[in-house]
Amino acid sequence: MNEHNAQQNSGELAKTFEPAGIEAKWYAHWESNGLFRPERPDAQPYTIVNPPPNVTGSLHIGHALDNTLQDVVIRYERLRGKDALWVVGTDHAGIATQMVVERQMEAKGDKR
C-alpha cells in the first residue's frame, strides 16, 4: 500500500498532491464506464465549440478561466450521461490570425 492509499484509508489529507495516482484512478474509472466513447446512441448530445484566443492581444487569466469553466461544464454534462463533445480551437478567422503573426514576425525581422 502506498502513502496515498494509506492516507486515503485513514482519512488524513496528503501533505503533497500527487496527480499521477489520482489521475490514474479517475482515468481507469472513465475508461471502464465508457465515458470516452465518442458516440452513445441513447445519450442526448451536448457540444461546446469555441475559437482559440485572439492573437491581437496578450493572453491573460481570463483566457484560462474561460477554458477551465468550459472544461468543467463539458465534464459535468458527460457525467450526467450526455454525449458531450468539446471542440477546442476551431478558428473561423485564420487569415486574420495569420496576418497578425506575420506582422509580428516582420517587426522582429523574421521571415515566413
mmCIF file with all atom_site columns, C-alpha atoms in Angstrom:
data_model
loop_
_atom_site.group_PDB
_atom_site.id
_atom_site.type_symbol
_atom_site.label_atom_id
_atom_site.label_alt_id
_atom_site.label_comp_id
_atom_site.label_asym_id
_atom_site.label_entity_id
_atom_site.label_seq_id
_atom_site.pdbx_PDB_ins_code
_atom_site.Cartn_x
_atom_site.Cartn_y
_atom_site.Cartn_z
_atom_site.occupancy
_atom_site.B_iso_or_equiv
_atom_site.pdbx_formal_charge
_atom_site.auth_seq_id
_atom_site.auth_comp_id
_atom_site.auth_asym_id
_atom_site.auth_atom_id
_atom_site.pdbx_PDB_model_num
ATOM 1   C CA . MET A 1 1   ? 0.000   0.000  0.000   1.00 0.00 ? 1   MET A CA 1
ATOM 2   C CA . ASN A 1 2   ? 1.474   3.360  -0.983  1.00 0.00 ? 2   ASN A CA 1
ATOM 3   C CA . GLU A 1 3   ? 1.396   6.525  1.112   1.00 0.00 ? 3   GLU A CA 1
ATOM 4   C CA . HIS A 1 4   ? -1.577  7.916  -0.833  1.00 0.00 ? 4   HIS A CA 1
ATOM 5   C CA . ASN A 1 5   ? -3.736  4.837  -0.185  1.00 0.00 ? 5   ASN A CA 1
ATOM 6   C CA . ALA A 1 6   ? -2.755  4.703  3.490   1.00 0.00 ? 6   ALA A CA 1
ATOM 7   C CA . GLN A 1 7   ? -3.722  8.349  3.977   1.00 0.00 ? 7   GLN A CA 1
ATOM 8   C CA . GLN A 1 8   ? -6.910  7.909  1.980   1.00 0.00 ? 8   GLN A CA 1
ATOM 9   C CA . ASN A 1 9   ? -7.984  4.990  4.182   1.00 0.00 ? 9   ASN A CA 1
ATOM 10  C CA . SER A 1 10  ? -7.122  6.818  7.409   1.00 0.00 ? 10  SER A CA 1
ATOM 11  C CA . GLY A 1 11  ? -8.958  9.992  6.425   1.00 0.00 ? 11  GLY A CA 1
ATOM 12  C CA . GLU A 1 12  ? -5.774  12.070 6.522   1.00 0.00 ? 12  GLU A CA 1
ATOM 13  C CA . LEU A 1 13  ? -5.081  14.644 3.859   1.00 0.00 ? 13  LEU A CA 1
ATOM 14  C CA . ALA A 1 14  ? -1.835  14.050 1.967   1.00 0.00 ? 14  ALA A CA 1
ATOM 15  C CA . LYS A 1 15  ? 0.914   16.612 2.606   1.00 0.00 ? 15  LYS A CA 1
ATOM 16  C CA . THR A 1 16  ? 1.574   16.918 -1.125  1.00 0.00 ? 16  THR A CA 1
ATOM 17  C CA . PHE A 1 17  ? -0.628  16.435 -4.139  1.00 0.00 ? 17  PHE A CA 1
ATOM 18  C CA . GLU A 1 18  ? 0.388   13.526 -6.341  1.00 0.00 ? 18  GLU A CA 1
ATOM 19  C CA . PRO A 1 19  ? -1.608  13.883 -9.542  1.00 0.00 ? 19  PRO A CA 1
ATOM 20  C CA . ALA A 1 20  ? -0.340  10.657 -11.142 1.00 0.00 ? 20  ALA A CA 1
ATOM 21  C CA . GLY A 1 21  ? -2.171  8.446  -8.649  1.00 0.00 ? 21  GLY A CA 1
ATOM 22  C CA . ILE A 1 22  ? -5.360  10.495 -8.672  1.00 0.00 ? 22  ILE A CA 1
ATOM 23  C CA . GLU A 1 23  ? -5.426  10.803 -12.460 1.00 0.00 ? 23  GLU A CA 1
ATOM 24  C CA . ALA A 1 24  ? -4.763  7.079  -12.944 1.00 0.00 ? 24  ALA A CA 1
ATOM 25  C CA . LYS A 1 25  ? -7.680  6.230  -10.649 1.00 0.00 ? 25  LYS A CA 1
ATOM 26  C CA . TRP A 1 26  ? -10.130 8.521  -12.402 1.00 0.00 ? 26  TRP A CA 1
ATOM 27  C CA . TYR A 1 27  ? -8.862  7.664  -15.892 1.00 0.00 ? 27  TYR A CA 1
ATOM 28  C CA . ALA A 1 28  ? -9.492  3.979  -15.166 1.00 0.00 ? 28  ALA A CA 1
ATOM 29  C CA . HIS A 1 29  ? -12.984 4.867  -13.895 1.00 0.00 ? 29  HIS A CA 1
ATOM 30  C CA . TRP A 1 30  ? -13.776 6.846  -17.046 1.00 0.00 ? 30  TRP A CA 1
ATOM 31  C CA . GLU A 1 31  ? -12.399 4.061  -19.271 1.00 0.00 ? 31  GLU A CA 1
ATOM 32  C CA . SER A 1 32  ? -14.281 1.261  -17.508 1.00 0.00 ? 32  SER A CA 1
ATOM 33  C CA . ASN A 1 33  ? -17.550 3.199  -17.665 1.00 0.00 ? 33  ASN A CA 1
ATOM 34  C CA . GLY A 1 34  ? -17.167 4.063  -21.354 1.00 0.00 ? 34  GLY A CA 1
ATOM 35  C CA . LEU A 1 35  ? -17.096 7.797  -20.748 1.00 0.00 ? 35  LEU A CA 1
ATOM 36  C CA . PHE A 1 36  ? -14.548 8.348  -23.526 1.00 0.00 ? 36  PHE A CA 1
ATOM 37  C CA . ARG A 1 37  ? -16.719 6.692  -26.167 1.00 0.00 ? 37  ARG A CA 1
ATOM 38  C CA . PRO A 1 38  ? -17.402 9.280  -28.853 1.00 0.00 ? 38  PRO A CA 1
ATOM 39  C CA . GLU A 1 39  ? -20.933 8.098  -29.515 1.00 0.00 ? 39  GLU A CA 1
ATOM 40  C CA . ARG A 1 40  ? -23.619 6.792  -27.236 1.00 0.00 ? 40  ARG A CA 1
ATOM 41  C CA . PRO A 1 41  ? -26.802 6.395  -29.304 1.00 0.00 ? 41  PRO A CA 1
ATOM 42  C CA . ASP A 1 42  ? -29.079 6.705  -26.280 1.00 0.00 ? 42  ASP A CA 1
ATOM 43  C CA . ALA A 1 43  ? -27.452 9.904  -24.996 1.00 0.00 ? 43  ALA A CA 1
ATOM 44  C CA . GLN A 1 44  ? -28.596 13.463 -25.600 1.00 0.00 ? 44  GLN A CA 1
ATOM 45  C CA . PRO A 1 45  ? -25.883 15.410 -27.476 1.00 0.00 ? 45  PRO A CA 1
ATOM 46  C CA . TYR A 1 46  ? -24.143 18.313 -25.747 1.00 0.00 ? 46  TYR A CA 1
ATOM 47  C CA . THR A 1 47  ? -21.471 20.374 -27.516 1.00 0.00 ? 47  THR A CA 1
ATOM 48  C CA . ILE A 1 48  ? -19.289 23.385 -26.764 1.00 0.00 ? 48  ILE A CA 1
ATOM 49  C CA . VAL A 1 49  ? -17.412 24.945 -29.684 1.00 0.00 ? 49  VAL A CA 1
ATOM 50  C CA . ASN A 1 50  ? -15.025 27.789 -29.054 1.00 0.00 ? 50  ASN A CA 1
ATOM 51  C CA . PRO A 1 51  ? -12.355 29.618 -31.030 1.00 0.00 ? 51  PRO A CA 1
ATOM 52  C CA . PRO A 1 52  ? -8.768  29.974 -29.870 1.00 0.00 ? 52  PRO A CA 1
ATOM 53  C CA . PRO A 1 53  ? -7.790  33.169 -28.039 1.00 0.00 ? 53  PRO A CA 1
ATOM 54  C CA . ASN A 1 54  ? -7.489  36.199 -30.280 1.00 0.00 ? 54  ASN A CA 1
ATOM 55  C CA . VAL A 1 55  ? -3.842  36.838 -31.135 1.00 0.00 ? 55  VAL A CA 1
ATOM 56  C CA . THR A 1 56  ? -4.351  40.581 -31.404 1.00 0.00 ? 56  THR A CA 1
ATOM 57  C CA . GLY A 1 57  ? -3.981  40.811 -27.629 1.00 0.00 ? 57  GLY A CA 1
ATOM 58  C CA . SER A 1 58  ? -1.943  39.177 -24.905 1.00 0.00 ? 58  SER A CA 1
ATOM 59  C CA . LEU A 1 59  ? -3.132  36.068 -23.139 1.00 0.00 ? 59  LEU A CA 1
ATOM 60  C CA . HIS A 1 60  ? -4.398  36.745 -19.621 1.00 0.00 ? 60  HIS A CA 1
ATOM 61  C CA . ILE A 1 61  ? -6.028  34.952 -16.698 1.00 0.00 ? 61  ILE A CA 1
ATOM 62  C CA . GLY A 1 62  ? -9.452  35.397 -18.275 1.00 0.00 ? 62  GLY A CA 1
ATOM 63  C CA . HIS A 1 63  ? -8.488  33.016 -21.091 1.00 0.00 ? 63  HIS A CA 1
ATOM 64  C CA . ALA A 1 64  ? -7.505  30.360 -18.549 1.00 0.00 ? 64  ALA A CA 1
ATOM 65  C CA . LEU A 1 65  ? -10.701 30.935 -16.571 1.00 0.00 ? 65  LEU A CA 1
ATOM 66  C CA . ASP A 1 66  ? -12.880 30.627 -19.670 1.00 0.00 ? 66  ASP A CA 1
ATOM 67  C CA . ASN A 1 67  ? -11.222 27.369 -20.767 1.00 0.00 ? 67  ASN A CA 1
ATOM 68  C CA . THR A 1 68  ? -11.385 25.959 -17.236 1.00 0.00 ? 68  THR A CA 1
ATOM 69  C CA . LEU A 1 69  ? -15.093 26.709 -16.919 1.00 0.00 ? 69  LEU A CA 1
ATOM 70  C CA . GLN A 1 70  ? -15.824 25.102 -20.285 1.00 0.00 ? 70  GLN A CA 1
ATOM 71  C CA . ASP A 1 71  ? -13.799 22.035 -19.281 1.00 0.00 ? 71  ASP A CA 1
ATOM 72  C CA . VAL A 1 72  ? -15.773 21.733 -16.035 1.00 0.00 ? 72  VAL A CA 1
ATOM 73  C CA . VAL A 1 73  ? -19.124 22.111 -17.813 1.00 0.00 ? 73  VAL A CA 1
ATOM 74  C CA . ILE A 1 74  ? -18.358 19.567 -20.544 1.00 0.00 ? 74  ILE A CA 1
ATOM 75  C CA . ARG A 1 75  ? -17.131 17.007 -17.991 1.00 0.00 ? 75  ARG A CA 1
ATOM 76  C CA . TYR A 1 76  ? -20.202 17.606 -15.828 1.00 0.00 ? 76  TYR A CA 1
ATOM 77  C CA . GLU A 1 77  ? -22.555 17.074 -18.759 1.00 0.00 ? 77  GLU A CA 1
ATOM 78  C CA . ARG A 1 78  ? -20.669 13.908 -19.744 1.00 0.00 ? 78  ARG A CA 1
ATOM 79  C CA . LEU A 1 79  ? -21.024 12.576 -16.199 1.00 0.00 ? 79  LEU A CA 1
ATOM 80  C CA . ARG A 1 80  ? -24.752 13.338 -16.414 1.00 0.00 ? 80  ARG A CA 1
ATOM 81  C CA . GLY A 1 81  ? -24.894 10.874 -19.295 1.00 0.00 ? 81  GLY A CA 1
ATOM 82  C CA . LYS A 1 82  ? -24.890 13.238 -22.243 1.00 0.00 ? 82  LYS A CA 1
ATOM 83  C CA . ASP A 1 83  ? -22.867 12.578 -25.390 1.00 0.00 ? 83  ASP A CA 1
ATOM 84  C CA . ALA A 1 84  ? -20.575 15.522 -24.654 1.00 0.00 ? 84  ALA A CA 1
ATOM 85  C CA . LEU A 1 85  ? -18.079 16.964 -27.131 1.00 0.00 ? 85  LEU A CA 1
ATOM 86  C CA . TRP A 1 86  ? -15.803 19.949 -26.558 1.00 0.00 ? 86  TRP A CA 1
ATOM 87  C CA . VAL A 1 87  ? -14.293 21.219 -29.801 1.00 0.00 ? 87  VAL A CA 1
ATOM 88  C CA . VAL A 1 88  ? -11.408 23.431 -28.741 1.00 0.00 ? 88  VAL A CA 1
ATOM 89  C CA . GLY A 1 89  ? -9.538  25.829 -31.001 1.00 0.00 ? 89  GLY A CA 1
ATOM 90  C CA . THR A 1 90  ? -11.778 25.942 -34.041 1.00 0.00 ? 90  THR A CA 1
ATOM 91  C CA . ASP A 1 91  ? -10.824 29.063 -35.936 1.00 0.00 ? 91  ASP A CA 1
ATOM 92  C CA . HIS A 1 92  ? -13.070 30.876 -38.368 1.00 0.00 ? 92  HIS A CA 1
ATOM 93  C CA . ALA A 1 93  ? -10.631 33.771 -38.698 1.00 0.00 ? 93  ALA A CA 1
ATOM 94  C CA . GLY A 1 94  ? -7.419  32.028 -39.724 1.00 0.00 ? 94  GLY A CA 1
ATOM 95  C CA . ILE A 1 95  ? -6.446  34.710 -42.223 1.00 0.00 ? 95  ILE A CA 1
ATOM 96  C CA . ALA A 1 96  ? -6.704  37.493 -39.626 1.00 0.00 ? 96  ALA A CA 1
ATOM 97  C CA . THR A 1 97  ? -4.628  35.434 -37.205 1.00 0.00 ? 97  THR A CA 1
ATOM 98  C CA . GLN A 1 98  ? -2.034  34.753 -39.888 1.00 0.00 ? 98  GLN A CA 1
ATOM 99  C CA . MET A 1 99  ? -1.760  38.478 -40.687 1.00 0.00 ? 99  MET A CA 1
ATOM 100 C CA . VAL A 1 100 ? -1.152  39.401 -37.045 1.00 0.00 ? 100 VAL A CA 1
ATOM 101 C CA . VAL A 1 101 ? 1.538   36.740 -36.668 1.00 0.00 ? 101 VAL A CA 1
ATOM 102 C CA . GLU A 1 102 ? 3.226   37.760 -39.935 1.00 0.00 ? 102 GLU A CA 1
ATOM 103 C CA . ARG A 1 103 ? 3.320   41.426 -38.834 1.00 0.00 ? 103 ARG A CA 1
ATOM 104 C CA . GLN A 1 104 ? 4.858   40.420 -35.506 1.00 0.00 ? 104 GLN A CA 1
ATOM 105 C CA . MET A 1 105 ? 7.464   38.308 -37.308 1.00 0.00 ? 105 MET A CA 1
ATOM 106 C CA . GLU A 1 106 ? 8.213   41.139 -39.741 1.00 0.00 ? 106 GLU A CA 1
ATOM 107 C CA . ALA A 1 107 ? 8.707   43.564 -36.846 1.00 0.00 ? 107 ALA A CA 1
ATOM 108 C CA . LYS A 1 108 ? 11.305  41.170 -35.423 1.00 0.00 ? 108 LYS A CA 1
ATOM 109 C CA . GLY A 1 109 ? 12.977  40.752 -38.811 1.00 0.00 ? 109 GLY A CA 1
ATOM 110 C CA . ASP A 1 110 ? 11.848  37.135 -39.173 1.00 0.00 ? 110 ASP A CA 1
ATOM 111 C CA . LYS A 1 111 ? 10.641  35.722 -42.458 1.00 0.00 ? 111 LYS A CA 1
ATOM 112 C CA . ARG A 1 112 ? 7.929   33.181 -43.102 1.00 0.00 ? 112 ARG A CA 1
#
